[in-house]
Amino acid sequence: MALGLAAKKEIVAEIEEVASRALSVAVAEYRGMEVHELTDLRNKAREQGVFLKVVRNTLAKRGLADSKFADMDSALVGPLIYGFSIEAPGGAARLFKDFAKTNDKLNVTALSIGSGLLGPEKLDAVASLPTRDEALAKLLATFKAPAEKFVRTINEVPGKFVRVLAAIKEEK
């Protein structure tokens, strides 16, 4: 069905808006997938905070043109499904990687985390990026030992301070 100019503008505006708040984007060719498979993929995407969209590549190029994902222009060829990671930088890559394990018709063609176009060989690296909570937990784990020592020192300081004051009084 042909899209009118107003509908095309809406799609471009939607892609611009989503790209402006996305942490990364992954595109995959979905040729040969059946409707129930795409529905399953969309349901999983919704659960994982990934925005999925099947859109004409010319409209996607316009929507991504002024975003940090403008470098994907050359990779937007063929029937593609776009996955925008909203909550975690590796969300869309992880979704596509996991789904492709059970469906060989989904083939990731390109990825971007806003710092250049990445090929499908980088799927594992992008999919393994930690979520916000995982990153915070790792950060806190690195501070655990120094933080414990700091708290112990703070707790010991008042006792030491009292002993130092007592020693000063005895000297007088």
CSV table of N, CA and C in Angstrom, one decimal:
chain,number,residue,atom,x,y,z
A,1,MET,N,0.8,-1.2,0.0
A,1,MET,CA,0.0,0.0,0.0
A,1,MET,C,0.9,1.2,0.0
A,2,ALA,N,0.5,2.2,-0.8
A,2,ALA,CA,1.3,3.4,-0.9
A,2,ALA,C,1.1,4.3,0.3
A,3,LEU,N,2.2,4.9,0.7
A,3,LEU,CA,2.1,5.8,1.8
A,3,LEU,C,2.0,7.3,1.3
A,4,GLY,N,1.2,8.1,1.9
A,4,GLY,CA,1.1,9.5,1.6
A,4,GLY,C,2.2,10.2,2.2
A,5,LEU,N,2.4,11.5,1.8
A,5,LEU,CA,3.5,12.3,2.3
A,5,LEU,C,3.4,12.5,3.8
A,6,ALA,N,2.2,12.7,4.3
A,6,ALA,CA,2.0,12.9,5.7
A,6,ALA,C,2.4,11.7,6.5
A,7,ALA,N,2.1,10.5,6.0
A,7,ALA,CA,2.4,9.3,6.7
A,7,ALA,C,3.9,9.1,6.7
A,8,LYS,N,4.6,9.4,5.6
A,8,LYS,CA,6.0,9.3,5.5
A,8,LYS,C,6.7,10.3,6.5
A,9,LYS,N,6.2,11.5,6.6
A,9,LYS,CA,6.7,12.5,7.6
A,9,LYS,C,6.6,12.0,9.0
A,10,GLU,N,5.5,11.3,9.3
A,10,GLU,CA,5.3,10.8,10.7
A,10,GLU,C,6.3,9.7,11.0
A,11,ILE,N,6.5,8.8,10.0
A,11,ILE,CA,7.5,7.8,10.2
A,11,ILE,C,8.9,8.3,10.4
A,12,VAL,N,9.3,9.3,9.6
A,12,VAL,CA,10.6,9.9,9.7
A,12,VAL,C,10.7,10.6,11.1
A,13,ALA,N,9.7,11.3,11.5
A,13,ALA,CA,9.7,12.0,12.8
A,13,ALA,C,9.8,11.0,14.0
A,14,GLU,N,9.1,9.8,13.8
A,14,GLU,CA,9.2,8.8,14.9
A,14,GLU,C,10.6,8.2,14.9
A,15,ILE,N,11.2,7.9,13.8
A,15,ILE,CA,12.6,7.4,13.8
A,15,ILE,C,13.6,8.4,14.4
A,16,GLU,N,13.4,9.7,14.0
A,16,GLU,CA,14.3,10.8,14.6
A,16,GLU,C,14.1,10.8,16.1
A,17,GLU,N,12.9,10.7,16.6
A,17,GLU,CA,12.7,10.8,18.1
A,17,GLU,C,13.3,9.6,18.8
A,18,VAL,N,13.0,8.4,18.3
A,18,VAL,CA,13.6,7.2,18.9
A,18,VAL,C,15.1,7.2,18.8
A,19,ALA,N,15.7,7.6,17.7
A,19,ALA,CA,17.1,7.6,17.5
A,19,ALA,C,17.8,8.6,18.5
A,20,SER,N,17.1,9.7,18.8
A,20,SER,CA,17.6,10.7,19.7
A,20,SER,C,17.8,10.2,21.1
A,21,ARG,N,17.0,9.2,21.5
A,21,ARG,CA,17.1,8.7,22.9
A,21,ARG,C,17.7,7.3,23.0
A,22,ALA,N,18.0,6.7,21.8
A,22,ALA,CA,18.5,5.4,21.8
A,22,ALA,C,20.0,5.4,22.1
A,23,LEU,N,20.4,4.3,22.8
A,23,LEU,CA,21.8,4.1,23.1
A,23,LEU,C,22.6,3.4,22.0
A,24,SER,N,21.9,2.5,21.2
A,24,SER,CA,22.5,1.8,20.1
A,24,SER,C,21.4,1.4,19.2
A,25,VAL,N,21.8,1.0,18.0
A,25,VAL,CA,20.8,0.5,17.0
A,25,VAL,C,21.4,-0.7,16.3
A,26,ALA,N,20.6,-1.7,16.0
A,26,ALA,CA,21.0,-2.9,15.3
A,26,ALA,C,20.0,-3.1,14.2
A,27,VAL,N,20.5,-3.5,13.0
A,27,VAL,CA,19.6,-3.8,11.9
A,27,VAL,C,19.8,-5.2,11.5
A,28,ALA,N,18.7,-5.9,11.1
A,28,ALA,CA,18.8,-7.3,10.7
A,28,ALA,C,17.9,-7.5,9.5
A,29,GLU,N,18.3,-8.4,8.6
A,29,GLU,CA,17.5,-8.8,7.5
A,29,GLU,C,16.6,-9.9,8.0
A,30,TYR,N,15.3,-9.8,7.7
A,30,TYR,CA,14.3,-10.7,8.2
A,30,TYR,C,13.6,-11.5,7.1
A,31,ARG,N,14.3,-11.5,5.9
A,31,ARG,CA,13.7,-12.2,4.7
A,31,ARG,C,13.3,-13.7,5.0
A,32,GLY,N,12.1,-14.0,4.7
A,32,GLY,CA,11.6,-15.4,4.9
A,32,GLY,C,11.0,-15.7,6.3
A,33,MET,N,11.0,-14.7,7.2
A,33,MET,CA,10.4,-15.0,8.5
A,33,MET,C,8.8,-14.9,8.3
A,34,GLU,N,8.2,-15.7,9.1
A,34,GLU,CA,6.7,-15.7,9.1
A,34,GLU,C,6.2,-14.7,10.1
A,35,VAL,N,4.9,-14.3,10.0
A,35,VAL,CA,4.3,-13.3,10.9
A,35,VAL,C,4.4,-13.7,12.3
A,36,HIS,N,4.1,-15.0,12.7
A,36,HIS,CA,4.1,-15.4,14.1
A,36,HIS,C,5.6,-15.2,14.6
A,37,GLU,N,6.6,-15.4,13.8
A,37,GLU,CA,8.0,-15.3,14.3
A,37,GLU,C,8.3,-13.8,14.5
A,38,LEU,N,7.8,-12.9,13.7
A,38,LEU,CA,8.0,-11.5,13.9
A,38,LEU,C,7.2,-11.0,15.1
A,39,THR,N,6.1,-11.6,15.3
A,39,THR,CA,5.3,-11.2,16.5
A,39,THR,C,6.0,-11.6,17.8
A,40,ASP,N,6.6,-12.8,17.7
A,40,ASP,CA,7.3,-13.3,18.9
A,40,ASP,C,8.5,-12.4,19.2
A,41,LEU,N,9.2,-12.0,18.1
A,41,LEU,CA,10.4,-11.1,18.2
A,41,LEU,C,9.9,-9.7,18.8
A,42,ARG,N,8.8,-9.2,18.4
A,42,ARG,CA,8.3,-7.9,18.9
A,42,ARG,C,7.9,-8.1,20.4
A,43,ASN,N,7.3,-9.2,20.8
A,43,ASN,CA,7.0,-9.4,22.2
A,43,ASN,C,8.2,-9.4,23.0
A,44,LYS,N,9.3,-10.1,22.6
A,44,LYS,CA,10.5,-10.2,23.3
A,44,LYS,C,11.2,-8.8,23.4
A,45,ALA,N,11.1,-8.0,22.3
A,45,ALA,CA,11.7,-6.7,22.3
A,45,ALA,C,11.0,-5.8,23.3
A,46,ARG,N,9.7,-5.9,23.4
A,46,ARG,CA,8.9,-5.0,24.3
A,46,ARG,C,9.3,-5.4,25.8
A,47,GLU,N,9.5,-6.6,26.1
A,47,GLU,CA,9.9,-7.1,27.4
A,47,GLU,C,11.3,-6.5,27.8
A,48,GLN,N,12.2,-6.4,26.8
A,48,GLN,CA,13.6,-6.0,27.0
A,48,GLN,C,13.9,-4.5,26.8
A,49,GLY,N,12.9,-3.7,26.5
A,49,GLY,CA,13.1,-2.3,26.4
A,49,GLY,C,13.7,-2.0,25.0
A,50,VAL,N,13.4,-2.7,24.0
A,50,VAL,CA,14.0,-2.5,22.7
A,50,VAL,C,12.8,-2.1,21.8
A,51,PHE,N,13.0,-1.0,21.0
A,51,PHE,CA,12.0,-0.5,20.1
A,51,PHE,C,12.3,-1.1,18.7
A,52,LEU,N,11.4,-1.9,18.2
A,52,LEU,CA,11.5,-2.5,16.9
A,52,LEU,C,10.6,-1.8,15.9
A,53,LYS,N,11.2,-1.7,14.6
A,53,LYS,CA,10.4,-1.1,13.6
A,53,LYS,C,10.8,-1.6,12.2
A,54,VAL,N,9.9,-2.0,11.4
A,54,VAL,CA,10.1,-2.4,10.0
A,54,VAL,C,9.7,-1.1,9.3
A,55,VAL,N,10.6,-0.6,8.5
A,55,VAL,CA,10.4,0.7,7.8
A,55,VAL,C,11.2,0.7,6.6
A,56,ARG,N,10.7,1.4,5.6
A,56,ARG,CA,11.5,1.6,4.3
A,56,ARG,C,12.8,2.2,4.6
A,57,ASN,N,13.8,1.7,4.0
A,57,ASN,CA,15.2,2.2,4.2
A,57,ASN,C,15.4,3.6,3.9
A,58,THR,N,14.7,4.1,2.9
A,58,THR,CA,14.8,5.6,2.5
A,58,THR,C,14.3,6.4,3.6
A,59,LEU,N,13.2,6.0,4.3
A,59,LEU,CA,12.6,6.8,5.4
A,59,LEU,C,13.6,6.7,6.6
A,60,ALA,N,14.1,5.5,6.8
A,60,ALA,CA,15.0,5.3,8.0
A,60,ALA,C,16.3,6.2,7.8
A,61,LYS,N,16.8,6.2,6.6
A,61,LYS,CA,18.0,7.1,6.3
A,61,LYS,C,17.7,8.5,6.6
A,62,ARG,N,16.5,9.0,6.3
A,62,ARG,CA,16.1,10.4,6.6
A,62,ARG,C,16.0,10.6,8.1
A,63,GLY,N,15.4,9.6,8.8
A,63,GLY,CA,15.2,9.7,10.2
A,63,GLY,C,16.5,9.6,11.0
A,64,LEU,N,17.5,8.9,10.5
A,64,LEU,CA,18.8,8.8,11.1
A,64,LEU,C,19.8,9.8,10.7
A,65,ALA,N,19.5,10.6,9.7
A,65,ALA,CA,20.5,11.5,9.1
A,65,ALA,C,21.1,12.5,10.1
A,66,ASP,N,20.3,13.0,11.0
A,66,ASP,CA,20.8,14.0,11.9
A,66,ASP,C,21.1,13.5,13.3
A,67,SER,N,21.2,12.1,13.4
A,67,SER,CA,21.4,11.5,14.7
A,67,SER,C,22.8,11.0,14.8
A,68,LYS,N,23.2,10.4,15.9
A,68,LYS,CA,24.5,9.9,16.1
A,68,LYS,C,24.7,8.5,15.3
A,69,PHE,N,23.6,8.1,14.7
A,69,PHE,CA,23.6,6.8,13.9
A,69,PHE,C,23.6,7.1,12.4
A,70,ALA,N,23.9,8.3,12.0
A,70,ALA,CA,23.9,8.7,10.6
A,70,ALA,C,24.9,7.8,9.8
A,71,ASP,N,25.9,7.3,10.4
A,71,ASP,CA,26.9,6.5,9.8
A,71,ASP,C,26.4,5.1,9.3
A,72,MET,N,25.1,4.8,9.6
A,72,MET,CA,24.6,3.5,9.2
A,72,MET,C,24.0,3.6,7.8
A,73,ASP,N,24.0,4.7,7.2
A,73,ASP,CA,23.4,5.0,5.9
A,73,ASP,C,23.8,3.9,4.8
A,74,SER,N,25.1,3.6,4.7
A,74,SER,CA,25.5,2.7,3.7
A,74,SER,C,25.1,1.2,3.9
A,75,ALA,N,24.7,0.9,5.2
A,75,ALA,CA,24.3,-0.5,5.5
A,75,ALA,C,22.8,-0.8,5.4
A,76,LEU,N,22.1,0.2,5.1
A,76,LEU,CA,20.6,0.1,5.0
A,76,LEU,C,20.2,-0.3,3.6
A,77,VAL,N,20.3,-1.6,3.4
A,77,VAL,CA,20.0,-2.2,2.1
A,77,VAL,C,19.2,-3.5,2.4
A,78,GLY,N,18.1,-3.7,1.6
A,78,GLY,CA,17.3,-5.0,1.8
A,78,GLY,C,16.2,-4.8,2.8
A,79,PRO,N,15.4,-5.9,3.0
A,79,PRO,CA,14.3,-5.8,3.9
A,79,PRO,C,14.9,-5.9,5.4
A,80,LEU,N,14.8,-4.8,6.1
A,80,LEU,CA,15.5,-4.7,7.4
A,80,LEU,C,14.5,-4.5,8.5
A,81,ILE,N,14.8,-5.0,9.7
A,81,ILE,CA,14.1,-4.7,10.9
A,81,ILE,C,15.1,-3.9,11.8
A,82,TYR,N,14.6,-2.8,12.3
A,82,TYR,CA,15.5,-1.9,13.1
A,82,TYR,C,15.2,-2.1,14.6
A,83,GLY,N,16.3,-2.3,15.3
A,83,GLY,CA,16.1,-2.4,16.8
A,83,GLY,C,16.9,-1.3,17.5
A,84,PHE,N,16.2,-0.5,18.2
A,84,PHE,CA,16.8,0.6,18.9
A,84,PHE,C,16.8,0.3,20.4
A,85,SER,N,18.0,0.3,21.0
A,85,SER,CA,18.2,0.0,22.4
A,85,SER,C,17.9,1.2,23.2
A,86,ILE,N,16.9,1.2,24.0
A,86,ILE,CA,16.5,2.4,24.8
A,86,ILE,C,17.1,2.3,26.2
A,87,GLU,N,17.1,1.1,26.8
A,87,GLU,CA,17.5,1.0,28.2
A,87,GLU,C,18.9,0.5,28.4
A,88,ALA,N,19.4,-0.3,27.5
A,88,ALA,CA,20.8,-0.8,27.7
A,88,ALA,C,21.5,-0.8,26.3
A,89,PRO,N,22.7,-0.4,26.3
A,89,PRO,CA,23.4,-0.3,25.0
A,89,PRO,C,23.5,-1.6,24.2
A,90,GLY,N,23.5,-2.7,24.8
A,90,GLY,CA,23.5,-4.0,24.1
A,90,GLY,C,22.2,-4.6,23.9
A,91,GLY,N,21.1,-4.0,24.3
A,91,GLY,CA,19.8,-4.6,24.3
A,91,GLY,C,19.3,-5.1,22.9
A,92,ALA,N,19.4,-4.3,21.9
A,92,ALA,CA,18.9,-4.8,20.5
A,92,ALA,C,19.9,-5.9,20.0
A,93,ALA,N,21.2,-5.7,20.2
A,93,ALA,CA,22.1,-6.8,19.8
A,93,ALA,C,21.9,-8.1,20.5
A,94,ARG,N,21.6,-8.0,21.8
A,94,ARG,CA,21.4,-9.2,22.6
A,94,ARG,C,20.0,-9.9,22.1
A,95,LEU,N,19.0,-9.0,21.9
A,95,LEU,CA,17.7,-9.6,21.4
A,95,LEU,C,17.9,-10.3,20.1
A,96,PHE,N,18.6,-9.7,19.1
A,96,PHE,CA,18.8,-10.3,17.8
A,96,PHE,C,19.6,-11.5,17.9
A,97,LYS,N,20.7,-11.5,18.7
A,97,LYS,CA,21.6,-12.6,18.9
A,97,LYS,C,20.8,-13.8,19.5
A,98,ASP,N,20.0,-13.6,20.5
A,98,ASP,CA,19.3,-14.7,21.2
A,98,ASP,C,18.2,-15.2,20.2
A,99,PHE,N,17.5,-14.3,19.5
A,99,PHE,CA,16.5,-14.8,18.6
A,99,PHE,C,17.0,-15.6,17.4
A,100,ALA,N,18.2,-15.2,17.0
A,100,ALA,CA,18.8,-15.9,15.8
A,100,ALA,C,19.2,-17.3,16.2
A,101,LYS,N,19.4,-17.6,17.4
A,101,LYS,CA,19.8,-18.9,17.9
A,101,LYS,C,18.7,-20.0,17.5
A,102,THR,N,17.4,-19.5,17.5
A,102,THR,CA,16.3,-20.4,17.2
A,102,THR,C,15.7,-20.1,15.8
A,103,ASN,N,16.1,-19.0,15.1
A,103,ASN,CA,15.6,-18.7,13.9
A,103,ASN,C,16.7,-18.2,12.9
A,104,ASP,N,17.1,-19.1,12.0
A,104,ASP,CA,18.2,-18.8,11.1
A,104,ASP,C,17.9,-17.8,10.0
A,105,LYS,N,16.7,-17.3,10.0
A,105,LYS,CA,16.3,-16.4,8.9
A,105,LYS,C,16.6,-14.9,9.3
A,106,LEU,N,16.8,-14.7,10.6
A,106,LEU,CA,17.2,-13.4,11.1
A,106,LEU,C,18.7,-13.2,11.0
A,107,ASN,N,19.2,-12.3,10.2
A,107,ASN,CA,20.6,-12.1,10.0
A,107,ASN,C,21.0,-10.6,10.3
A,108,VAL,N,21.7,-10.4,11.3
A,108,VAL,CA,22.2,-9.1,11.7
A,108,VAL,C,23.1,-8.6,10.6
A,109,THR,N,22.9,-7.4,10.1
A,109,THR,CA,23.7,-6.8,9.0
A,109,THR,C,24.6,-5.7,9.5
A,110,ALA,N,24.2,-4.9,10.5
A,110,ALA,CA,25.0,-3.8,10.9
A,110,ALA,C,24.5,-3.4,12.3
A,111,LEU,N,25.5,-2.7,13.0
A,111,LEU,CA,25.2,-2.2,14.4
A,111,LEU,C,25.9,-0.9,14.5
A,112,SER,N,25.4,-0.1,15.5
A,112,SER,CA,26.1,1.2,15.8
A,112,SER,C,25.8,1.5,17.2
A,113,ILE,N,26.8,2.0,17.9
A,113,ILE,CA,26.6,2.4,19.3
A,113,ILE,C,26.9,4.0,19.3
A,114,GLY,N,26.8,4.6,18.1
A,114,GLY,CA,27.0,6.0,18.0
A,114,GLY,C,28.4,6.4,17.8
A,115,SER,N,29.3,5.5,17.6
A,115,SER,CA,30.7,5.8,17.3
A,115,SER,C,31.3,5.2,16.1
A,116,GLY,N,30.4,5.0,15.1
A,116,GLY,CA,30.8,4.4,13.9
A,116,GLY,C,30.1,3.1,13.5
A,117,LEU,N,30.0,2.8,12.3
A,117,LEU,CA,29.3,1.6,11.8
A,117,LEU,C,30.1,0.4,12.2
A,118,LEU,N,29.4,-0.6,12.7
A,118,LEU,CA,30.0,-1.9,13.1
A,118,LEU,C,29.4,-3.0,12.3
A,119,GLY,N,30.2,-3.9,11.9
A,119,GLY,CA,29.7,-5.0,11.1
A,119,GLY,C,29.1,-6.1,11.9
A,120,PRO,N,28.5,-7.1,11.3
A,120,PRO,CA,27.8,-8.2,12.1
A,120,PRO,C,28.8,-9.0,12.9
A,121,GLU,N,30.1,-9.0,12.6
A,121,GLU,CA,31.1,-9.7,13.4
A,121,GLU,C,31.2,-9.1,14.8
A,122,LYS,N,30.7,-7.9,15.0
A,122,LYS,CA,30.8,-7.3,16.3
A,122,LYS,C,29.6,-7.5,17.2
A,123,LEU,N,28.7,-8.4,16.7
A,123,LEU,CA,27.4,-8.6,17.4
A,123,LEU,C,27.7,-9.1,18.8
A,124,ASP,N,28.6,-10.1,19.0
A,124,ASP,CA,28.8,-10.7,20.3
A,124,ASP,C,29.4,-9.6,21.3
A,125,ALA,N,30.2,-8.7,20.8
A,125,ALA,CA,30.8,-7.7,21.6
A,125,ALA,C,29.8,-6.7,22.1
A,126,VAL,N,28.9,-6.3,21.1
A,126,VAL,CA,27.9,-5.3,21.5
A,126,VAL,C,26.8,-5.9,22.4
A,127,ALA,N,26.5,-7.2,22.1
A,127,ALA,CA,25.5,-7.9,22.9
A,127,ALA,C,26.0,-8.1,24.3
A,128,SER,N,27.3,-8.2,24.5
A,128,SER,CA,27.8,-8.4,25.9
A,128,SER,C,28.0,-7.2,26.7
A,129,LEU,N,27.6,-6.0,26.1
A,129,LEU,CA,27.7,-4.8,26.9
A,129,LEU,C,26.8,-4.9,28.1
A,130,PRO,N,27.2,-4.4,29.3
A,130,PRO,CA,26.4,-4.5,30.5
A,130,PRO,C,25.2,-3.6,30.5
A,131,THR,N,24.2,-4.0,31.2
A,131,THR,CA,23.0,-3.1,31.4
A,131,THR,C,23.5,-2.0,32.4
A,132,ARG,N,22.6,-1.0,32.6
A,132,ARG,CA,23.0,0.0,33.6
A,132,ARG,C,23.2,-0.6,35.0
A,133,ASP,N,22.3,-1.5,35.4
A,133,ASP,CA,22.4,-2.1,36.7
A,133,ASP,C,23.7,-3.0,36.8
A,134,GLU,N,24.0,-3.7,35.8
A,134,GLU,CA,25.2,-4.5,35.8
A,134,GLU,C,26.5,-3.7,35.9
A,135,ALA,N,26.5,-2.5,35.2
A,135,ALA,CA,27.6,-1.6,35.2
A,135,ALA,C,27.8,-1.0,36.6
A,136,LEU,N,26.7,-0.6,37.2
A,136,LEU,CA,26.7,0.0,38.5
A,136,LEU,C,27.2,-1.0,39.5
A,137,ALA,N,26.8,-2.3,39.4
A,137,ALA,CA,27.2,-3.3,40.3
A,137,ALA,C,28.7,-3.6,40.2
A,138,LYS,N,29.2,-3.6,39.0
A,138,LYS,CA,30.6,-3.8,38.7
A,138,LYS,C,31.4,-2.6,39.3
A,139,LEU,N,30.9,-1.4,39.1
A,139,LEU,CA,31.6,-0.2,39.6
A,139,LEU,C,31.7,-0.3,41.2
A,140,LEU,N,30.5,-0.6,41.8
A,140,LEU,CA,30.5,-0.7,43.3
A,140,LEU,C,31.4,-1.8,43.8
A,141,ALA,N,31.5,-2.9,43.0
A,141,ALA,CA,32.4,-4.0,43.4
A,141,ALA,C,33.9,-3.6,43.5
A,142,THR,N,34.2,-2.7,42.5
A,142,THR,CA,35.6,-2.2,42.5
A,142,THR,C,35.9,-1.3,43.7
A,143,PHE,N,34.9,-0.6,44.2
A,143,PHE,CA,35.0,0.3,45.4
A,143,PHE,C,34.8,-0.4,46.7
A,144,LYS,N,34.5,-1.7,46.7
A,144,LYS,CA,34.1,-2.4,47.9
A,144,LYS,C,35.2,-2.4,49.0
A,145,ALA,N,36.4,-2.9,48.6
A,145,ALA,CA,37.5,-2.9,49.6
A,145,ALA,C,37.9,-1.6,50.0
A,146,PRO,N,38.2,-0.6,49.1
A,146,PRO,CA,38.6,0.7,49.6
A,146,PRO,C,37.5,1.4,50.5
A,147,ALA,N,36.2,1.1,50.1
A,147,ALA,CA,35.1,1.7,50.9
A,147,ALA,C,35.0,1.1,52.3
A,148,GLU,N,35.2,-0.2,52.4
A,148,GLU,CA,35.2,-0.8,53.7
A,148,GLU,C,36.4,-0.3,54.6
A,149,LYS,N,37.5,-0.1,54.0
A,149,LYS,CA,38.7,0.5,54.8
A,149,LYS,C,38.4,1.9,55.2
A,150,PHE,N,37.8,2.7,54.3
A,150,PHE,CA,37.5,4.1,54.6
A,150,PHE,C,36.5,4.1,55.7
A,151,VAL,N,35.4,3.3,55.7
A,151,VAL,CA,34.4,3.3,56.8
A,151,VAL,C,35.0,2.9,58.1
A,152,ARG,N,35.9,1.9,58.1
A,152,ARG,CA,36.6,1.4,59.3
A,152,ARG,C,37.4,2.5,59.9
A,153,THR,N,38.1,3.2,59.0
A,153,THR,CA,39.0,4.3,59.5
A,153,THR,C,38.2,5.4,60.1
A,154,ILE,N,37.0,5.8,59.5
A,154,ILE,CA,36.2,6.8,60.0
A,154,ILE,C,35.6,6.4,61.4
A,155,ASN,N,35.3,5.1,61.5
A,155,ASN,CA,34.8,4.6,62.8
A,155,ASN,C,35.8,4.6,63.9
A,156,GLU,N,37.1,4.5,63.5
A,156,GLU,CA,38.2,4.4,64.4
A,156,GLU,C,38.7,5.8,64.8
A,157,VAL,N,38.5,6.8,64.0
A,157,VAL,CA,39.0,8.2,64.2
A,157,VAL,C,38.5,8.8,65.5
A,158,PRO,N,37.2,8.7,65.9
A,158,PRO,CA,36.8,9.3,67.1
A,158,PRO,C,37.5,8.7,68.3
A,159,GLY,N,37.7,7.4,68.4
A,159,GLY,CA,38.4,6.8,69.5
A,159,GLY,C,39.9,7.2,69.5
A,160,LYS,N,40.5,7.3,68.4
A,160,LYS,CA,41.9,7.8,68.4
A,160,LYS,C,41.9,9.3,68.8
A,161,PHE,N,41.0,10.1,68.4
A,161,PHE,CA,40.9,11.5,68.7
A,161,PHE,C,40.8,11.7,70.2
A,162,VAL,N,40.0,10.8,70.8
A,162,VAL,CA,39.8,10.9,72.3
A,162,VAL,C,41.1,10.5,73.0
A,163,ARG,N,41.8,9.5,72.5
A,163,ARG,CA,43.1,9.1,73.1
A,163,ARG,C,44.1,10.2,73.0
A,164,VAL,N,44.1,10.8,71.8
A,164,VAL,CA,45.1,11.9,71.6
A,164,VAL,C,44.8,13.1,72.5
A,165,LEU,N,43.6,13.4,72.7
A,165,LEU,CA,43.2,14.5,73.6
A,165,LEU,C,43.6,14.2,75.1
A,166,ALA,N,43.4,12.9,75.4
A,166,ALA,CA,43.7,12.5,76.8
A,166,ALA,C,45.3,12.5,77.0
A,167,ALA,N,46.0,12.2,76.0
A,167,ALA,CA,47.5,12.2,76.0
A,167,ALA,C,47.9,13.7,76.2
A,168,ILE,N,47.3,14.6,75.5
A,168,ILE,CA,47.7,16.0,75.5
A,168,ILE,C,47.4,16.5,76.9
A,169,LYS,N,46.3,16.2,77.5
A,169,LYS,CA,45.9,16.6,78.8
A,169,LYS,C,46.9,16.1,79.9
A,170,GLU,N,47.4,14.9,79.7
A,170,GLU,CA,48.4,14.3,80.7
A,170,GLU,C,49.7,15.0,80.6
A,171,GLU,N,50.1,15.5,79.4
A,171,GLU,CA,51.4,16.2,79.3
A,171,GLU,C,51.3,17.5,80.0
A,172,LYS,N,50.2,18.1,80.1
A,172,LYS,CA,50.1,19.4,80.8
A,172,LYS,C,50.3,19.3,82.2
